[in-house]
């Protein structure tokens, strides 16, 4: 087992680190000013467009797309293992760095979905502008009226009528859809309620300006509207008609495609969350060294040192699990790595939430204020325990996998890959 990053990883992380240091961090106060100057807008602010142009010039664009995929040379050409530390660096400034490099959710997942399942015509119309960063997109699966952690509950109907599909339903938490540049809504609904439970769902590509589409409102998340990311929209589809050619994949394939989409997305969230943990620890070190209480810097308090130590242990150990997961995805595929993907999806947001909670405590009242980044980072990380499937659903699945193990530990053959899947069937 070799823990050393390869040459590509060392080179690309150096360039991304420089970009985040030289361009992104100085742009954070500029974004805050531009948001304050235009409080009602949902578009990307000028500073985001400027950073995107700089990232492209520096060759830091679409790095999340693995090599050899359907988008070929337009992808970043990094394996998951090489991309992990890159995504972690972008997590250090999560409002700006991912979007600056065209590596932000939900567009990343939507681009992967289109790259794998769209027809050549659909790719030209919808994928190309996303790869260019010229448009944005939203993924519309979750519905307010049904428990959407079980996607078989989805009630939106997609009915074939001649050469068209007619979509009727109400969605919410469609991230990015408040941004006027969001031209594409990928809507999931049921085409055949009589089919087997996981074959009833399909996905259609809906231009956001189609008659019958109403973007009702932007939801807040723990009080934040995430305006800089295009928010989280509630959307009504009322007899929305799109050409039958807008079906993505085949009828009945929506559930399977949603699962395929969420795998890589989950690991990206975890990679970025580790960058958030590093940011929190940097902030704590600075604050605890400077601020004095009862005659001594906060850093002299044993409890602050202990919090930092625990945060470091959690970050390092979860980084190893994330890297192992990325390596498995590269070597045995996303499906075979599902156990690890679920494990990190549960463990990383929980741990980083705790790390941020400790950081807030060190900062005192300032930690929960809008004057420092911790409160917003905390809100963002808390949502990761729900988005892309709540913890409990992943825990139940992991628990089932443990029960399926056939042999006690000592009698198991050494798997070719150090994955629990090695002894599961
Ligand atoms: C910030 C944010 C962004 C999001 N972005 C998008 C997006 O872009 N597109 C989109 O379609 N959706 C998005 N979502 C929605 C997200 O995917 C759903 O919230 C999630 O799947 C859970 O569905 P639900 O909210 O309907 O919860 P429910 O299904 O109502 O579940 C509620 C709770 O029930 C419990 N529960 C459920 N199942 C089980 C089980 N098997 N065992 C034990 N307990 C269980 C869990 O504690 C769960 O949290 C986003 C959510 C957030 C917070």
XYZ file of C-alpha atoms and ligand atoms in Angstrom:
478
model
C 0.000 0.000 0.000
C 1.480 3.315 -1.107
C 0.090 6.500 0.441
C 2.150 8.905 -1.669
C 0.158 10.992 -4.173
C 1.257 10.488 -7.792
C 2.922 13.165 -9.920
C -0.361 14.279 -11.536
C -1.979 14.744 -8.138
C 0.958 16.717 -6.776
C 1.033 18.966 -9.826
C -2.722 19.622 -10.030
C -3.099 20.217 -6.293
C -0.268 22.736 -6.411
C -2.078 24.634 -9.163
C -5.453 24.462 -7.421
C -3.896 25.557 -4.115
C -2.360 28.565 -5.869
C -5.704 29.410 -7.488
C -7.606 29.194 -4.198
C -4.945 31.255 -2.398
C -4.323 33.924 -5.061
C -7.792 34.329 -6.540
C -10.584 32.680 -4.583
C -9.926 33.735 -0.990
C -9.447 37.422 -1.926
C -12.734 37.184 -3.865
C -14.756 36.111 -0.795
C -15.266 39.676 0.545
C -15.968 40.872 -3.004
C -18.761 38.299 -3.324
C -20.175 39.425 0.027
C -20.191 43.046 -1.186
C -21.808 42.145 -4.509
C -24.478 40.056 -2.780
C -25.217 42.921 -0.397
C -25.471 45.377 -3.318
C -28.002 43.220 -5.205
C -29.925 41.407 -2.481
C -32.802 40.321 -4.714
C -30.884 38.743 -7.583
C -30.266 35.031 -8.085
C -27.745 35.315 -10.962
C -24.049 34.629 -10.614
C -22.372 37.786 -9.393
C -19.640 39.353 -11.589
C -16.898 38.065 -9.296
C -17.988 34.464 -10.027
C -17.791 35.044 -13.781
C -14.360 36.610 -13.347
C -13.119 33.624 -11.342
C -14.522 31.216 -13.925
C -12.565 32.976 -16.673
C -9.404 32.807 -14.569
C -9.907 29.125 -13.739
C -10.310 28.311 -17.446
C -7.153 30.227 -18.318
C -5.312 28.201 -15.690
C -6.681 24.906 -17.047
C -8.709 24.254 -13.898
C -12.041 23.410 -15.503
C -14.337 20.368 -15.311
C -11.716 18.516 -13.284
C -14.404 16.280 -11.742
C -14.960 14.363 -14.980
C -12.905 11.163 -15.032
C -10.687 10.239 -17.984
C -11.911 8.221 -20.930
C -15.565 9.111 -20.381
C -18.073 10.123 -23.036
C -16.958 13.766 -22.895
C -13.370 12.774 -23.677
C -10.873 15.589 -23.740
C -13.377 18.098 -22.375
C -13.242 16.419 -18.999
C -10.523 17.161 -16.487
C -8.948 13.769 -17.025
C -8.456 13.010 -13.329
C -9.301 9.743 -11.624
C -11.441 9.915 -8.486
C -8.315 9.352 -6.411
C -6.569 12.274 -8.124
C -9.649 14.479 -7.904
C -10.168 13.897 -4.145
C -7.510 16.357 -2.894
C -8.557 18.838 -5.602
C -12.178 18.794 -4.402
C -10.929 19.076 -0.839
C -9.090 22.288 -1.730
C -12.243 23.695 -3.358
C -14.141 22.890 -0.147
C -11.898 25.380 1.646
C -13.963 28.117 -0.013
C -17.180 26.263 -0.850
C -19.217 29.256 -2.020
C -16.729 30.167 -4.727
C -14.073 27.608 -5.617
C -16.290 24.728 -6.887
C -18.431 26.978 -9.068
C -15.369 28.885 -10.307
C -13.928 25.622 -11.636
C -17.271 24.310 -12.996
C -17.128 21.578 -10.372
C -20.207 22.516 -8.328
C -23.265 20.437 -7.497
C -25.837 19.891 -8.865
C -24.347 20.583 -12.314
C -21.602 18.003 -11.796
C -24.106 15.208 -11.188
C -26.319 16.430 -14.013
C -23.367 16.549 -16.429
C -22.426 12.989 -15.455
C -26.017 11.896 -15.987
C -26.135 13.483 -19.444
C -22.672 12.187 -20.355
C -23.733 8.620 -19.605
C -27.376 8.457 -20.650
C -28.179 11.277 -23.116
C -28.436 10.783 -26.874
C -25.905 12.644 -29.058
C -28.588 15.260 -29.858
C -29.462 15.711 -26.189
C -25.777 16.032 -25.313
C -25.249 18.707 -27.927
C -28.250 20.706 -26.746
C -27.888 20.292 -22.971
C -24.502 18.925 -21.988
C -22.329 21.201 -24.103
C -23.542 24.471 -22.506
C -23.051 22.937 -19.049
C -19.506 21.859 -19.874
C -18.869 25.413 -21.051
C -20.396 26.906 -17.892
C -22.764 28.872 -20.128
C -25.894 27.410 -18.508
C -26.834 25.815 -15.224
C -29.148 22.933 -14.442
C -31.307 21.519 -11.663
C -32.273 18.014 -10.625
C -35.950 17.713 -9.670
C -36.643 14.543 -7.751
C -37.739 15.511 -4.225
C -41.407 16.376 -3.637
C -42.975 18.175 -0.672
C -45.975 15.850 -0.501
C -44.193 12.476 -0.246
C -41.267 11.036 1.734
C -38.685 11.390 -0.998
C -35.881 9.508 0.747
C -37.794 6.571 -0.742
C -37.728 7.667 -4.379
C -40.335 5.053 -5.305
C -42.833 7.380 -3.552
C -42.380 10.108 -6.190
C -45.869 11.084 -7.386
C -45.167 13.395 -10.341
C -46.707 11.926 -13.471
C -45.048 11.827 -16.892
C -47.633 10.738 -19.447
C -46.946 10.019 -23.105
C -49.320 11.874 -25.440
C -48.456 11.375 -29.106
C -45.025 12.867 -29.745
C -44.916 14.542 -26.360
C -44.628 13.828 -22.655
C -46.922 15.714 -20.274
C -45.528 16.362 -16.781
C -47.650 17.177 -13.735
C -46.360 17.480 -10.201
C -44.731 19.624 -7.531
C -41.025 19.483 -6.677
C -38.899 21.229 -4.105
C -35.281 21.636 -3.075
C -34.289 21.831 -6.741
C -30.842 23.304 -6.057
C -29.689 25.934 -8.546
C -33.097 26.466 -10.163
C -33.557 30.033 -8.910
C -30.635 31.160 -11.066
C -31.999 32.619 -14.340
C -29.084 30.898 -16.119
C -30.556 27.555 -15.100
C -32.007 26.488 -18.456
C -32.490 22.785 -17.776
C -34.654 20.979 -15.248
C -34.148 17.215 -15.102
C -37.519 16.033 -13.815
C -38.160 12.584 -12.398
C -41.668 11.156 -12.350
C -43.701 8.049 -12.993
C -44.422 6.888 -16.523
C -45.948 3.519 -15.549
C -47.573 3.098 -12.139
C -48.341 -0.546 -12.967
C -44.696 -1.560 -13.481
C -42.400 -3.129 -10.861
C -41.609 -0.690 -7.996
C -38.224 0.423 -9.314
C -39.261 0.480 -12.980
C -42.097 3.026 -12.724
C -39.849 6.112 -12.849
C -38.423 8.005 -15.808
C -36.558 11.277 -16.331
C -37.304 14.000 -18.844
C -35.311 17.063 -19.864
C -37.481 20.145 -19.358
C -36.387 23.593 -20.564
C -37.067 25.910 -17.646
C -39.025 28.332 -19.867
C -41.557 25.691 -20.980
C -45.174 26.834 -20.464
C -46.613 25.282 -17.300
C -43.335 25.455 -15.359
C -43.687 27.809 -12.377
C -40.761 28.479 -10.089
C -42.739 29.248 -6.954
C -40.074 30.346 -4.464
C -36.587 29.895 -3.176
C -36.493 27.935 0.083
C -34.189 28.831 2.915
C -31.873 26.312 4.539
C -31.346 27.005 8.255
C -32.089 30.617 7.348
C -29.696 30.868 4.368
C -31.145 31.237 0.883
C -27.914 30.124 -0.879
C -28.520 32.904 -3.375
C -24.958 32.733 -4.634
C -25.582 29.109 -5.709
C -28.953 29.675 -7.367
C -30.891 28.712 -4.233
C -33.216 25.762 -3.726
C -36.464 26.106 -5.652
C -39.986 24.866 -5.269
C -41.347 24.241 -8.766
C -44.790 23.354 -10.061
C -45.125 21.388 -13.305
C -48.659 21.945 -14.561
C -49.417 20.058 -17.789
C -45.903 20.768 -19.021
C -45.389 19.425 -22.527
C -41.982 18.474 -23.913
C -41.102 16.517 -27.074
C -40.894 12.730 -26.559
C -37.255 13.045 -27.662
C -36.575 14.748 -24.282
C -36.847 11.422 -22.451
C -33.486 10.696 -20.827
C -32.504 7.036 -21.143
C -35.473 4.701 -21.477
C -38.900 4.653 -19.847
C -38.636 2.908 -16.474
C -34.915 3.656 -16.104
C -35.289 6.772 -13.940
C -34.712 5.090 -10.579
C -31.538 3.328 -11.720
C -30.214 6.514 -13.348
C -30.868 8.484 -10.130
C -28.811 5.937 -8.177
C -26.007 6.139 -10.753
C -26.062 9.946 -10.510
C -25.876 10.077 -6.739
C -22.822 7.787 -6.272
C -20.093 10.160 -7.473
C -22.021 13.171 -6.124
C -21.898 11.742 -2.621
C -18.135 11.330 -2.628
C -17.670 14.854 -4.033
C -19.680 16.272 -1.108
C -17.444 14.349 1.308
C -14.227 15.471 -0.367
C -15.301 19.123 -0.168
C -16.461 18.708 3.440
C -12.919 17.717 4.426
C -11.754 21.061 3.023
C -14.377 22.746 5.210
C -12.946 20.900 8.222
C -9.468 22.204 7.380
C -10.833 25.739 7.078
C -12.516 25.452 10.473
C -9.294 24.234 12.097
C -7.281 27.060 10.502
C -9.790 29.584 11.829
C -9.684 28.039 15.306
C -5.878 28.064 15.451
C -5.779 31.737 14.509
C -8.545 32.791 16.882
C -7.372 30.697 19.834
C -3.847 32.050 19.572
C -4.921 35.703 19.435
C -7.824 35.879 21.866
C -7.146 36.105 25.568
C -9.512 35.060 28.371
C -8.714 34.933 32.080
C -5.153 36.074 31.392
C -4.165 33.509 28.776
C -4.758 32.825 25.087
C -7.633 30.432 24.462
C -5.047 28.118 22.903
C -3.583 27.563 26.379
C -6.809 25.964 27.555
C -6.529 22.191 27.563
C -10.027 21.831 26.231
C -9.230 23.866 23.094
C -6.147 21.725 22.426
C -8.181 18.587 22.953
C -10.872 19.802 20.522
C -8.231 20.533 17.906
C -6.614 17.140 18.440
C -9.913 15.283 18.084
C -10.785 17.303 14.983
C -7.416 16.425 13.446
C -7.845 12.698 14.188
C -11.342 12.703 12.669
C -10.235 14.589 9.569
C -7.201 12.383 8.923
C -9.044 9.113 9.436
C -11.997 10.135 7.277
C -9.656 11.392 4.570
C -8.178 7.896 4.399
C -11.650 6.380 4.037
C -12.566 8.897 1.338
C -9.345 8.147 -0.560
C -9.933 4.409 -0.273
C -13.475 4.916 -1.592
C -12.173 6.983 -4.509
C -9.604 4.285 -5.292
C -12.276 1.584 -5.222
C -14.469 3.626 -7.568
C -11.526 3.858 -9.964
C -10.579 0.188 -9.746
C -13.769 -1.840 -9.196
C -16.434 0.717 -10.169
C -19.028 2.865 -8.441
C -21.435 0.002 -7.823
C -18.898 -2.229 -6.098
C -17.767 0.756 -4.012
C -21.318 1.467 -2.789
C -20.656 0.240 0.772
C -17.774 2.675 1.169
C -19.672 5.493 -0.538
C -22.483 5.030 1.975
C -20.021 4.846 4.867
C -18.342 8.161 4.023
C -21.691 9.804 3.209
C -22.722 9.049 6.804
C -19.415 9.575 8.597
C -17.959 12.709 6.968
C -20.857 15.189 7.347
C -21.410 13.985 10.933
C -17.760 14.459 11.872
C -17.330 17.762 10.036
C -20.526 19.001 11.702
C -18.909 18.237 15.067
C -15.649 19.910 14.015
C -17.592 23.050 13.054
C -19.574 22.911 16.277
C -16.347 22.910 18.307
C -14.991 25.741 16.150
C -18.125 27.795 16.790
C -17.660 27.235 20.525
C -14.064 28.495 20.401
C -15.263 31.613 18.566
C -17.934 32.375 21.171
C -20.839 34.526 19.969
C -18.855 35.530 16.895
C -19.057 31.910 15.777
C -22.813 32.006 15.321
C -22.777 35.474 13.742
C -22.684 36.376 10.081
C -19.326 38.143 10.590
C -17.386 34.905 10.303
C -17.848 31.998 7.890
C -18.455 29.295 10.510
C -22.226 29.626 10.875
C -22.883 29.357 7.140
C -20.395 26.503 6.785
C -22.164 24.717 9.627
C -25.555 25.167 7.944
C -24.191 23.817 4.663
C -22.618 20.745 6.233
C -25.735 19.990 8.282
C -27.784 19.739 5.092
C -25.447 17.022 3.787
C -26.966 14.634 6.316
C -30.192 14.943 4.310
C -29.242 15.772 0.728
C -28.559 12.781 -1.531
C -30.289 10.526 0.992
C -30.601 10.901 4.771
C -28.119 9.160 7.093
C -30.709 6.662 8.287
C -31.361 5.262 4.805
C -27.633 4.695 4.260
C -27.225 3.248 7.762
C -30.057 0.778 7.163
C -28.437 -0.313 3.921
C -24.984 -0.640 5.521
C -26.494 -2.621 8.382
C -28.122 -5.023 5.913
C -24.759 -5.464 4.173
C -23.117 -6.347 7.502
C -25.798 -8.960 8.178
C -25.199 -10.487 4.755
C -21.585 -11.299 5.598
C -21.245 -15.031 5.261
C -18.242 -15.916 7.353
C -16.618 -14.681 10.553
C -13.678 -12.351 10.091
C -10.890 -14.911 10.627
C -12.273 -17.409 8.129
C -12.829 -14.939 5.316
C -10.503 -15.221 2.346
C -8.375 -12.131 1.759
C -10.324 -10.135 -0.821
C -8.529 -8.920 -3.920
C -9.592 -5.454 -2.879
C -9.796 -4.493 0.785
C -13.515 -3.933 0.483
C -16.269 -5.497 2.601
C -17.903 -6.307 -0.741
C -15.183 -8.936 -1.142
C -17.165 -11.392 0.939
C -20.676 -10.208 0.131
C -22.906 -11.701 -2.501
C -29.689 21.689 0.884
C -30.463 20.616 0.178
C -30.340 20.490 -1.203
C -31.076 19.528 -1.885
N -30.995 19.478 -3.253
C -31.816 18.651 -3.929
C -31.857 18.678 -5.362
O -31.111 19.427 -6.014
N -32.757 17.894 -5.996
C -33.604 17.059 -5.315
O -34.388 16.362 -5.947
N -33.580 17.008 -3.957
C -32.715 17.780 -3.254
N -32.726 17.765 -1.873
C -33.675 16.914 -1.171
C -33.066 15.690 -0.497
O -32.556 14.793 -1.449
C -34.189 15.066 0.354
O -34.461 15.981 1.394
C -33.821 13.716 0.923
O -33.774 12.735 -0.073
C -34.845 13.274 1.992
O -36.149 13.312 1.512
P -37.262 14.055 2.385
O -36.789 15.427 2.696
O -38.568 13.924 1.677
O -37.301 13.271 3.771
P -38.274 12.074 4.159
O -38.276 11.039 3.099
O -39.578 12.655 4.576
O -37.519 11.473 5.428
C -37.520 12.158 6.691
C -36.670 11.392 7.667
O -37.193 10.081 7.861
C -36.160 9.227 8.282
N -36.117 8.043 7.414
C -36.436 7.951 6.101
N -36.210 6.695 5.657
C -35.745 5.980 6.701
C -35.305 4.629 6.874
N -35.298 3.759 5.856
N -34.886 4.258 8.106
C -34.880 5.124 9.135
N -35.270 6.411 9.033
C -35.690 6.827 7.843
C -34.848 10.008 8.125
O -34.432 10.458 9.392
C -35.238 11.169 7.248
O -34.409 12.308 7.444
C -31.948 18.671 -1.167
C -32.045 18.784 0.217
C -31.318 19.738 0.895
C -31.488 19.855 2.385
